[in-house]
Amino acid sequence: MARGLLGPLKPLDTEAAAEPDRKLRKTLSWPHLIALGIGAIVGTGIYTLTGVGADRAGPAVILSFAIAGAVCAFAALAYAEMATLIPTAGSAYTYTYSVIGETLAWVVGWSLILEYSLASSTVAVGWSAYLVGWIEQLGVHLPPELLSGPHGGGIINLPAVLVALAIAGMLIAGTRESATFNIVLVVIKMTALALFVALALPAFTGSNFEPFMPYGFGSAVGPDGVKRGVMAAAAIVFFAFYGFDTVATSAEEAKDPGRDLTIGIVGSMAACALIYMAVALAAVGAVGYADLGKSAEPLAHVLRTLQHPAAAWAIGLAALIALPSVILVMMYGQSRVFFVMARDGLLPRVLSRVSARTGTPALITAVTGVFVASVAGFFRLDEIAELANAGTLLAFIAVAACMMILRRTRPDLPRVFRCPAPYVVGSLAILGCLYLMSSLPLHTLTRFLGWNAIGLAFYFLYGRARSLAGREVP
C-alpha cells in the first residue's frame, strides 16, 4: 500500500479499477462542460453581490472582481492540469487523495460537501423568494407558514424544498439530459446580462468613479463594524466566481477528458470573468456605488433608475427561470464527491452504486437532494452561507499544492494540459486564497473549523477503518 505523509495514497488511475456497477457513463462533451461551469458561476452572485461589493469597496469593486477572478484563474489552471491528469470524479478530493494522503483528502472532501450543499440550499431559498414575489404580484398570497423555516416564524420553506427535490429528480434521470437542460438555462442568463450591459452602459458617467477607492485597498473594520476595502469586497464577491471546479467533478463522465476538461474549466472561467467586469463597470458607471450598495437587487434597480421598467422585469424573470441551473450544477458536484467518497469506502459503499438504466449514482443523488432540501427548508442560511467560501478556498489551495507536488515528484507523467509557470501560478493561487480566507469574518472561520472537527471525528470513528485504499475491492 502506497502511503503519503497524511495516510494512504490512492492510485492515480482509479477509474480502471472500479467495478462495472460503480463506473459513471461517459456522456458529456465540451459544450456541456462549459455550460456546467457557467451555469454554476453565473448565478445569485452576479445578481446580488454587485451591490454588496460596491458597498464594501466603492467603484473599486471592479478591481475586487478582477482580483477574485485572478485568484480563481490561477486555481483554474491548476485544476485543468490535475483534471486531465487524473480524469476521475471527485475533483479536489481525488487529487488530494492521490498526491498527499487520505486524511487531508477527507478534510477537502468534507469541505466540498459544505461548499456544494450550502450553495445549493442558499440558491433554492433565493429562488423561492423570487417565486413568491412573482406570485404575489399576481394577487395570490400563499400561507406564510409554508414560505419560511422555523427561524422566520414559519414551518417550512416549501418552494425551496420542492425546487431542490425537482432538480435531484432531474439529475437521477440522466447526466446528459440534465446538462442539456442546463445549456438552455445558461443561454437565458447570458442573454439577460447582455441586455443589462447594453442598456446601462450608455448611461455611464465618469464622475461615478470618483473617488475610485474610498475605503482603501486592504480589509479594515469600519465604525459600523463592517469590513471594507478592495480585498474585503474581493473575499465576498469571490462567491460569485467559484463553480468552475464543478467541471472537474465531471471528469469521469467526459467523452474526451484531455480536450473537453481543459476547454470546460478555462473557457467557463474566462467567459465569466469578462461578464462580471462588464456588468460591474456598467452598473457603477450608471448609478454610482452609494446608490447601488443600498439595493438587494442591484441590476433591476439600475434599470428602473434608468427608466427601463420592462427590462428590469425581464431581468427578474430571467433570474427566476435560470437560477435552478446553479442548484443543478452544485447538487451535481456534491453528489459526485459523495459518490467517490463512498466508492473509496470512507462513506457507506452502498451509496456508490450506479443505475444500470441511466448511468447515474441514483441513490447518492437522492440522498443529496433530500439533504439540500432539508437545509433549504428548515435552516437559517444568512451567515452560515459564508462557510461555502471557506470550503472552496481550502479546496483551491489543495489542488494548487497537488499540481506543484506532482510536477516535482512525477515529472514523467504525460500531461495533456500543462499549466504555464506551474510553481508561480500554484504559489499565487495558494497565497491569494490564504489572503481571501483571512479576509473572511472570524465567526465564519470558527464555524468552518467546527464543521471539519465533526468531519474528522466521523472519519476516525468510521471511514478510516473501512477505507479501500491500497487494497483489493471485495
Coordinates of N, CA and C in Angstrom, one line a residue, residues 13 34 44 48 82 145 153 173 238 244 271 288 311 385 390 406 413 451 470-471:
D13 N -4.7 6.2 -11.4 CA -5.7 5.7 -12.3 C -6.7 4.8 -11.5
I34 N -18.6 23.5 -20.6 CA -18.6 24.9 -20.5 C -19.9 25.4 -19.8
T44 N -26.7 33.6 -8.4 CA -27.1 34.6 -7.5 C -26.0 35.7 -7.2
T48 N -26.8 39.7 -7.1 CA -26.9 40.4 -5.8 C -25.6 40.9 -5.3
M82 N -4.7 19.1 -13.3 CA -5.0 17.9 -12.5 C -6.1 17.1 -13.0
E145 N -46.7 30.3 6.6 CA -46.1 29.2 7.3 C -45.3 28.3 6.4
G153 N -40.4 32.2 11.6 CA -41.7 32.2 12.1 C -42.6 31.3 11.4
A173 N -32.5 11.3 -13.5 CA -33.0 10.8 -14.8 C -31.9 10.7 -15.8
F238 N -15.9 36.8 -4.3 CA -15.3 35.5 -4.6 C -16.4 34.5 -4.8
F244 N -16.5 26.8 -11.2 CA -15.8 26.1 -12.3 C -15.2 24.8 -11.9
A271 N -14.9 33.3 -19.7 CA -16.1 33.9 -20.1 C -16.8 34.7 -18.9
G288 N -23.8 55.0 -9.7 CA -22.9 55.3 -8.6 C -22.9 54.2 -7.5
A311 N -37.4 46.1 -18.9 CA -36.1 45.4 -18.9 C -35.8 44.9 -17.5
A385 N -24.0 30.7 5.1 CA -23.7 30.6 3.7 C -22.2 31.0 3.4
A390 N -15.2 29.5 2.6 CA -14.0 28.9 3.3 C -13.7 27.5 2.7
L406 N 3.2 17.1 -7.8 CA 3.3 16.1 -8.9 C 4.3 16.6 -9.9
L413 N 5.0 12.0 -15.9 CA 3.6 11.7 -16.3 C 3.2 12.5 -17.5
W451 N -17.0 22.6 11.7 CA -17.5 21.7 10.7 C -16.5 20.6 10.4
G470 N -5.4 1.1 -1.4 CA -4.3 0.1 -1.3 C -4.7 -1.3 -1.2
R471 N -6.0 -1.6 -1.2 CA -6.5 -3.0 -1.0 C -7.4 -3.4 -2.2

